[in-house]
Amino acid sequence: MNKEQRPPGLPFELERVLITREQIATRIVELGAEIDRDHADQEELHLVGVLKGAFILMADLARQIQTPHTVDFMALSSYGKAAVSSGAVRILMDLRDPIAGKHIILVEDIIDSGQTLFYLQETLRSRHPASLKTCVLLEKTRSQLDVKIDYLGFTIPDVWVVGYGLDLGERFRTLPYIAEIKP
Ligand code: IMP
Ligand code: MG
């Protein structure tokens, strides 16, 4: 194994670092610039982050976006990977403010089956924003549902990853890198 992929202090449950903090930081600068370029005509953006997984991404991305913007959050629950095909996604905490007429950037940590994003996009669209774009940090290669992603950080293999907001049973969220769990 490449030594650089196993930094000192990497928890033993983790197999290797997939994306380093430097790679994440570089990509987020690029994503912020893309979002600014696409919204040069808009006076203001409204960033909608999905808790908990996107909280760190939201903080870093929001600070890279020069277009004036406000932020809001919502929290969802899905019923675990086994139940994903049931399509059961529930709003645990809704947005503070209406989004009608606003230019929305939905900020999500990861897309796997696409169920969560599909539901989110439908829900937000039904509230009549002026526009709705989606920024996702990670996409697993097997995403099947037809969900539109406008800004994508990285495509990763179909493995469980943690760090940079992502968890395994609430652990590892605040690691500065994205790491793969041991099989
Ligand atoms: P989907 O609905 O199948 O696309 O799953 C998306 C949600 O599952 C994300 O918002 C995450 O909360 C969670 N998730 C999927 N894959 C991972 C992973 O590898 N690590 C941590 N959370 C994940
Ligand atoms: Mg999530």
mmCIF file of C-alpha atoms and ligand atoms in Angstrom:
data_model
loop_
_atom_site.group_PDB
_atom_site.id
_atom_site.type_symbol
_atom_site.label_atom_id
_atom_site.label_comp_id
_atom_site.label_asym_id
_atom_site.label_seq_id
_atom_site.Cartn_x
_atom_site.Cartn_y
_atom_site.Cartn_z
ATOM 1 C CA MET A 1 0.000 0.000 0.000
ATOM 2 C CA ASN A 2 1.113 3.496 -0.831
ATOM 3 C CA LYS A 3 2.435 5.118 2.342
ATOM 4 C CA GLU A 4 0.867 8.469 1.503
ATOM 5 C CA GLN A 5 -2.540 6.805 1.531
ATOM 6 C CA ARG A 6 -2.101 5.708 5.144
ATOM 7 C CA PRO A 7 -1.268 8.835 7.109
ATOM 8 C CA PRO A 8 -0.185 8.501 10.735
ATOM 9 C CA GLY A 9 -3.233 8.345 12.964
ATOM 10 C CA LEU A 10 -5.529 6.881 10.331
ATOM 11 C CA PRO A 11 -8.111 4.999 12.425
ATOM 12 C CA PHE A 12 -7.613 1.257 12.066
ATOM 13 C CA GLU A 13 -11.152 0.739 10.745
ATOM 14 C CA LEU A 14 -10.193 2.707 7.667
ATOM 15 C CA GLU A 15 -8.574 1.073 4.668
ATOM 16 C CA ARG A 16 -7.039 4.064 2.937
ATOM 17 C CA VAL A 17 -7.455 7.715 2.115
ATOM 18 C CA LEU A 18 -9.309 8.100 -1.167
ATOM 19 C CA ILE A 19 -9.225 11.883 -1.420
ATOM 20 C CA THR A 20 -6.809 14.049 0.539
ATOM 21 C CA ARG A 21 -7.702 17.329 2.196
ATOM 22 C CA GLU A 22 -5.587 19.126 -0.399
ATOM 23 C CA GLN A 23 -7.479 17.509 -3.262
ATOM 24 C CA ILE A 24 -10.784 18.417 -1.641
ATOM 25 C CA ALA A 25 -9.699 22.017 -1.078
ATOM 26 C CA THR A 26 -8.527 22.401 -4.682
ATOM 27 C CA ARG A 27 -11.756 20.988 -6.063
ATOM 28 C CA ILE A 28 -13.919 23.197 -3.887
ATOM 29 C CA VAL A 29 -12.146 26.306 -5.153
ATOM 30 C CA GLU A 30 -12.947 25.117 -8.689
ATOM 31 C CA LEU A 31 -16.578 24.365 -7.855
ATOM 32 C CA GLY A 32 -17.009 27.788 -6.262
ATOM 33 C CA ALA A 33 -15.590 29.431 -9.382
ATOM 34 C CA GLU A 34 -17.911 27.403 -11.633
ATOM 35 C CA ILE A 35 -20.933 28.368 -9.567
ATOM 36 C CA ASP A 36 -19.918 32.053 -9.690
ATOM 37 C CA ARG A 37 -19.412 31.901 -13.443
ATOM 38 C CA ASP A 38 -22.840 30.345 -14.004
ATOM 39 C CA HIS A 39 -24.575 32.862 -11.787
ATOM 40 C CA ALA A 40 -22.871 36.075 -12.833
ATOM 41 C CA ASP A 41 -26.308 37.463 -13.762
ATOM 42 C CA GLN A 42 -27.931 36.608 -10.465
ATOM 43 C CA GLU A 43 -27.890 39.072 -7.649
ATOM 44 C CA GLU A 44 -28.132 36.501 -4.945
ATOM 45 C CA LEU A 45 -27.951 32.769 -4.415
ATOM 46 C CA HIS A 46 -29.521 30.696 -1.673
ATOM 47 C CA LEU A 47 -27.492 27.662 -0.648
ATOM 48 C CA VAL A 48 -29.435 24.721 0.765
ATOM 49 C CA GLY A 49 -27.305 22.197 2.648
ATOM 50 C CA VAL A 50 -28.427 18.725 3.640
ATOM 51 C CA LEU A 51 -27.597 17.782 7.226
ATOM 52 C CA LYS A 52 -25.634 16.276 8.588
ATOM 53 C CA GLY A 53 -23.371 15.015 5.828
ATOM 54 C CA ALA A 54 -22.963 18.291 3.954
ATOM 55 C CA PHE A 55 -22.140 20.564 6.884
ATOM 56 C CA ILE A 56 -18.418 20.760 6.259
ATOM 57 C CA LEU A 57 -18.763 20.957 2.486
ATOM 58 C CA MET A 58 -21.302 23.744 2.943
ATOM 59 C CA ALA A 59 -18.959 25.752 5.157
ATOM 60 C CA ASP A 60 -16.033 25.442 2.742
ATOM 61 C CA LEU A 61 -17.986 25.865 -0.488
ATOM 62 C CA ALA A 62 -19.994 28.843 0.770
ATOM 63 C CA ARG A 63 -16.759 30.658 1.553
ATOM 64 C CA GLN A 64 -15.502 30.089 -1.999
ATOM 65 C CA ILE A 65 -18.616 31.537 -3.623
ATOM 66 C CA GLN A 66 -18.200 35.242 -4.321
ATOM 67 C CA THR A 67 -21.775 35.802 -5.515
ATOM 68 C CA PRO A 68 -23.738 37.178 -2.553
ATOM 69 C CA HIS A 69 -25.601 34.338 -0.917
ATOM 70 C CA THR A 70 -27.620 33.176 2.037
ATOM 71 C CA VAL A 71 -27.596 29.688 3.548
ATOM 72 C CA ASP A 72 -30.209 27.351 4.953
ATOM 73 C CA PHE A 73 -30.269 23.692 5.947
ATOM 74 C CA MET A 74 -32.603 20.766 6.007
ATOM 75 C CA ALA A 75 -32.263 17.333 7.554
ATOM 76 C CA LEU A 76 -33.581 14.094 6.107
ATOM 77 C CA SER A 77 -33.812 10.574 7.278
ATOM 78 C CA SER A 78 -33.662 7.594 5.007
ATOM 79 C CA TYR A 79 -34.275 4.119 6.266
ATOM 80 C CA GLY A 80 -30.830 2.669 5.779
ATOM 81 C CA LYS A 81 -29.299 1.151 2.690
ATOM 82 C CA ALA A 82 -31.410 -2.010 2.816
ATOM 83 C CA ALA A 83 -34.610 -0.022 2.657
ATOM 84 C CA VAL A 84 -33.540 2.479 0.048
ATOM 85 C CA SER A 85 -35.554 0.840 -2.684
ATOM 86 C CA SER A 86 -38.718 1.642 -0.747
ATOM 87 C CA GLY A 87 -38.012 5.261 -1.579
ATOM 88 C CA ALA A 88 -38.630 6.197 2.003
ATOM 89 C CA VAL A 89 -37.085 9.588 2.623
ATOM 90 C CA ARG A 90 -38.500 11.853 5.287
ATOM 91 C CA ILE A 91 -37.900 15.488 6.196
ATOM 92 C CA LEU A 92 -36.700 15.676 9.814
ATOM 93 C CA MET A 93 -36.013 19.406 9.737
ATOM 94 C CA ASP A 94 -37.300 21.673 7.015
ATOM 95 C CA LEU A 95 -35.871 24.923 5.663
ATOM 96 C CA ARG A 96 -36.360 28.027 7.777
ATOM 97 C CA ASP A 97 -37.525 30.162 4.836
ATOM 98 C CA PRO A 98 -39.585 29.759 1.667
ATOM 99 C CA ILE A 99 -37.521 29.413 -1.517
ATOM 100 C CA ALA A 100 -40.061 30.655 -4.091
ATOM 101 C CA GLY A 101 -38.383 32.955 -6.602
ATOM 102 C CA LYS A 102 -34.882 32.258 -5.276
ATOM 103 C CA HIS A 103 -31.879 30.877 -7.125
ATOM 104 C CA ILE A 104 -31.123 27.694 -5.208
ATOM 105 C CA ILE A 105 -27.937 25.654 -5.033
ATOM 106 C CA LEU A 106 -28.647 22.345 -3.328
ATOM 107 C CA VAL A 107 -25.513 21.133 -1.539
ATOM 108 C CA GLU A 108 -25.262 17.402 -0.789
ATOM 109 C CA ASP A 109 -22.423 15.182 0.346
ATOM 110 C CA ILE A 110 -22.812 12.053 -1.721
ATOM 111 C CA ILE A 111 -25.088 10.347 -4.225
ATOM 112 C CA ASP A 112 -25.361 6.587 -4.201
ATOM 113 C CA SER A 113 -28.671 5.181 -5.494
ATOM 114 C CA GLY A 114 -29.842 8.729 -6.145
ATOM 115 C CA GLN A 115 -33.007 8.222 -4.080
ATOM 116 C CA THR A 116 -32.252 11.018 -1.644
ATOM 117 C CA LEU A 117 -31.372 13.593 -4.276
ATOM 118 C CA PHE A 118 -34.322 12.612 -6.420
ATOM 119 C CA TYR A 119 -36.662 13.244 -3.508
ATOM 120 C CA LEU A 120 -34.927 16.473 -2.567
ATOM 121 C CA GLN A 121 -35.017 17.915 -6.050
ATOM 122 C CA GLU A 122 -38.708 17.047 -6.412
ATOM 123 C CA THR A 123 -39.503 18.594 -3.059
ATOM 124 C CA LEU A 124 -37.606 21.815 -3.710
ATOM 125 C CA ARG A 125 -38.901 22.149 -7.265
ATOM 126 C CA SER A 126 -42.478 21.937 -5.994
ATOM 127 C CA ARG A 127 -41.783 25.135 -4.026
ATOM 128 C CA HIS A 128 -41.140 27.117 -7.212
ATOM 129 C CA PRO A 129 -37.606 28.441 -6.907
ATOM 130 C CA ALA A 130 -36.426 30.744 -9.739
ATOM 131 C CA SER A 131 -33.780 28.112 -10.479
ATOM 132 C CA LEU A 132 -32.461 24.941 -8.888
ATOM 133 C CA LYS A 133 -28.950 23.590 -9.328
ATOM 134 C CA THR A 134 -27.333 20.739 -7.453
ATOM 135 C CA CYS A 135 -23.786 20.458 -6.150
ATOM 136 C CA VAL A 136 -22.610 17.059 -4.890
ATOM 137 C CA LEU A 137 -19.155 16.315 -3.582
ATOM 138 C CA LEU A 138 -19.078 12.576 -4.307
ATOM 139 C CA GLU A 139 -20.790 10.281 -6.751
ATOM 140 C CA LYS A 140 -20.529 6.527 -6.490
ATOM 141 C CA THR A 141 -20.144 4.945 -9.885
ATOM 142 C CA ARG A 142 -23.323 2.923 -9.688
ATOM 143 C CA SER A 143 -25.867 5.734 -9.350
ATOM 144 C CA GLN A 144 -28.815 4.650 -11.481
ATOM 145 C CA LEU A 145 -31.644 7.103 -11.023
ATOM 146 C CA ASP A 146 -31.921 9.938 -13.474
ATOM 147 C CA VAL A 147 -30.888 12.771 -11.197
ATOM 148 C CA LYS A 148 -29.257 15.897 -12.570
ATOM 149 C CA ILE A 149 -26.031 16.998 -10.930
ATOM 150 C CA ASP A 150 -24.746 20.379 -12.060
ATOM 151 C CA TYR A 151 -21.551 20.498 -10.011
ATOM 152 C CA LEU A 152 -19.741 17.311 -9.067
ATOM 153 C CA GLY A 153 -16.612 17.057 -6.953
ATOM 154 C CA PHE A 154 -15.393 13.505 -7.483
ATOM 155 C CA THR A 155 -16.538 10.140 -8.771
ATOM 156 C CA ILE A 156 -15.563 7.312 -6.410
ATOM 157 C CA PRO A 157 -15.835 3.522 -6.455
ATOM 158 C CA ASP A 158 -18.770 1.780 -4.813
ATOM 159 C CA VAL A 159 -17.301 1.609 -1.321
ATOM 160 C CA TRP A 160 -18.428 3.088 2.002
ATOM 161 C CA VAL A 161 -16.555 6.312 2.659
ATOM 162 C CA VAL A 162 -16.243 8.532 5.714
ATOM 163 C CA GLY A 163 -14.740 11.879 6.620
ATOM 164 C CA TYR A 164 -15.363 15.461 5.520
ATOM 165 C CA GLY A 165 -18.908 15.260 6.900
ATOM 166 C CA LEU A 166 -19.620 11.628 6.011
ATOM 167 C CA ASP A 167 -20.081 9.066 8.756
ATOM 168 C CA LEU A 168 -20.332 5.434 9.631
ATOM 169 C CA GLY A 169 -22.795 5.256 12.523
ATOM 170 C CA GLU A 170 -22.012 8.920 13.379
ATOM 171 C CA ARG A 171 -18.268 8.287 13.569
ATOM 172 C CA PHE A 172 -15.490 9.832 11.488
ATOM 173 C CA ARG A 173 -17.429 12.900 10.317
ATOM 174 C CA THR A 174 -14.719 15.372 11.165
ATOM 175 C CA LEU A 175 -11.765 13.688 9.519
ATOM 176 C CA PRO A 176 -10.257 16.185 7.060
ATOM 177 C CA TYR A 177 -10.004 13.651 4.228
ATOM 178 C CA ILE A 178 -12.331 11.127 2.546
ATOM 179 C CA ALA A 179 -11.372 7.581 3.510
ATOM 180 C CA GLU A 180 -12.571 4.137 2.600
ATOM 181 C CA ILE A 181 -13.817 1.797 5.340
ATOM 182 C CA LYS A 182 -12.172 -1.610 5.585
ATOM 183 C CA PRO A 183 -14.343 -4.293 3.990
HETATM 184 P P1 IMP B 1 -28.799 7.517 -1.878
HETATM 185 O O1 IMP B 1 -30.162 8.003 -1.516
HETATM 186 O O2 IMP B 1 -28.734 6.038 -2.074
HETATM 187 O O3 IMP B 1 -28.227 8.281 -3.068
HETATM 188 O O4 IMP B 1 -27.885 7.752 -0.638
HETATM 189 C C1 IMP B 1 -27.488 9.000 -0.296
HETATM 190 C C2 IMP B 1 -27.307 9.168 1.188
HETATM 191 O O5 IMP B 1 -26.800 7.964 1.810
HETATM 192 C C3 IMP B 1 -26.294 10.246 1.422
HETATM 193 O O6 IMP B 1 -26.952 11.466 1.623
HETATM 194 C C4 IMP B 1 -25.559 9.762 2.643
HETATM 195 O O7 IMP B 1 -26.198 10.263 3.793
HETATM 196 C C5 IMP B 1 -25.698 8.271 2.625
HETATM 197 N N1 IMP B 1 -24.502 7.605 2.065
HETATM 198 C C6 IMP B 1 -24.430 6.930 0.897
HETATM 199 N N2 IMP B 1 -23.206 6.415 0.706
HETATM 200 C C7 IMP B 1 -22.468 6.798 1.769
HETATM 201 C C8 IMP B 1 -21.087 6.575 2.153
HETATM 202 O O8 IMP B 1 -20.282 5.932 1.458
HETATM 203 N N3 IMP B 1 -20.708 7.115 3.339
HETATM 204 C C9 IMP B 1 -21.548 7.826 4.126
HETATM 205 N N4 IMP B 1 -22.822 8.065 3.801
HETATM 206 C C10 IMP B 1 -23.300 7.551 2.639
HETATM 207 MG MG MG B 2 -26.668 12.836 3.183
#
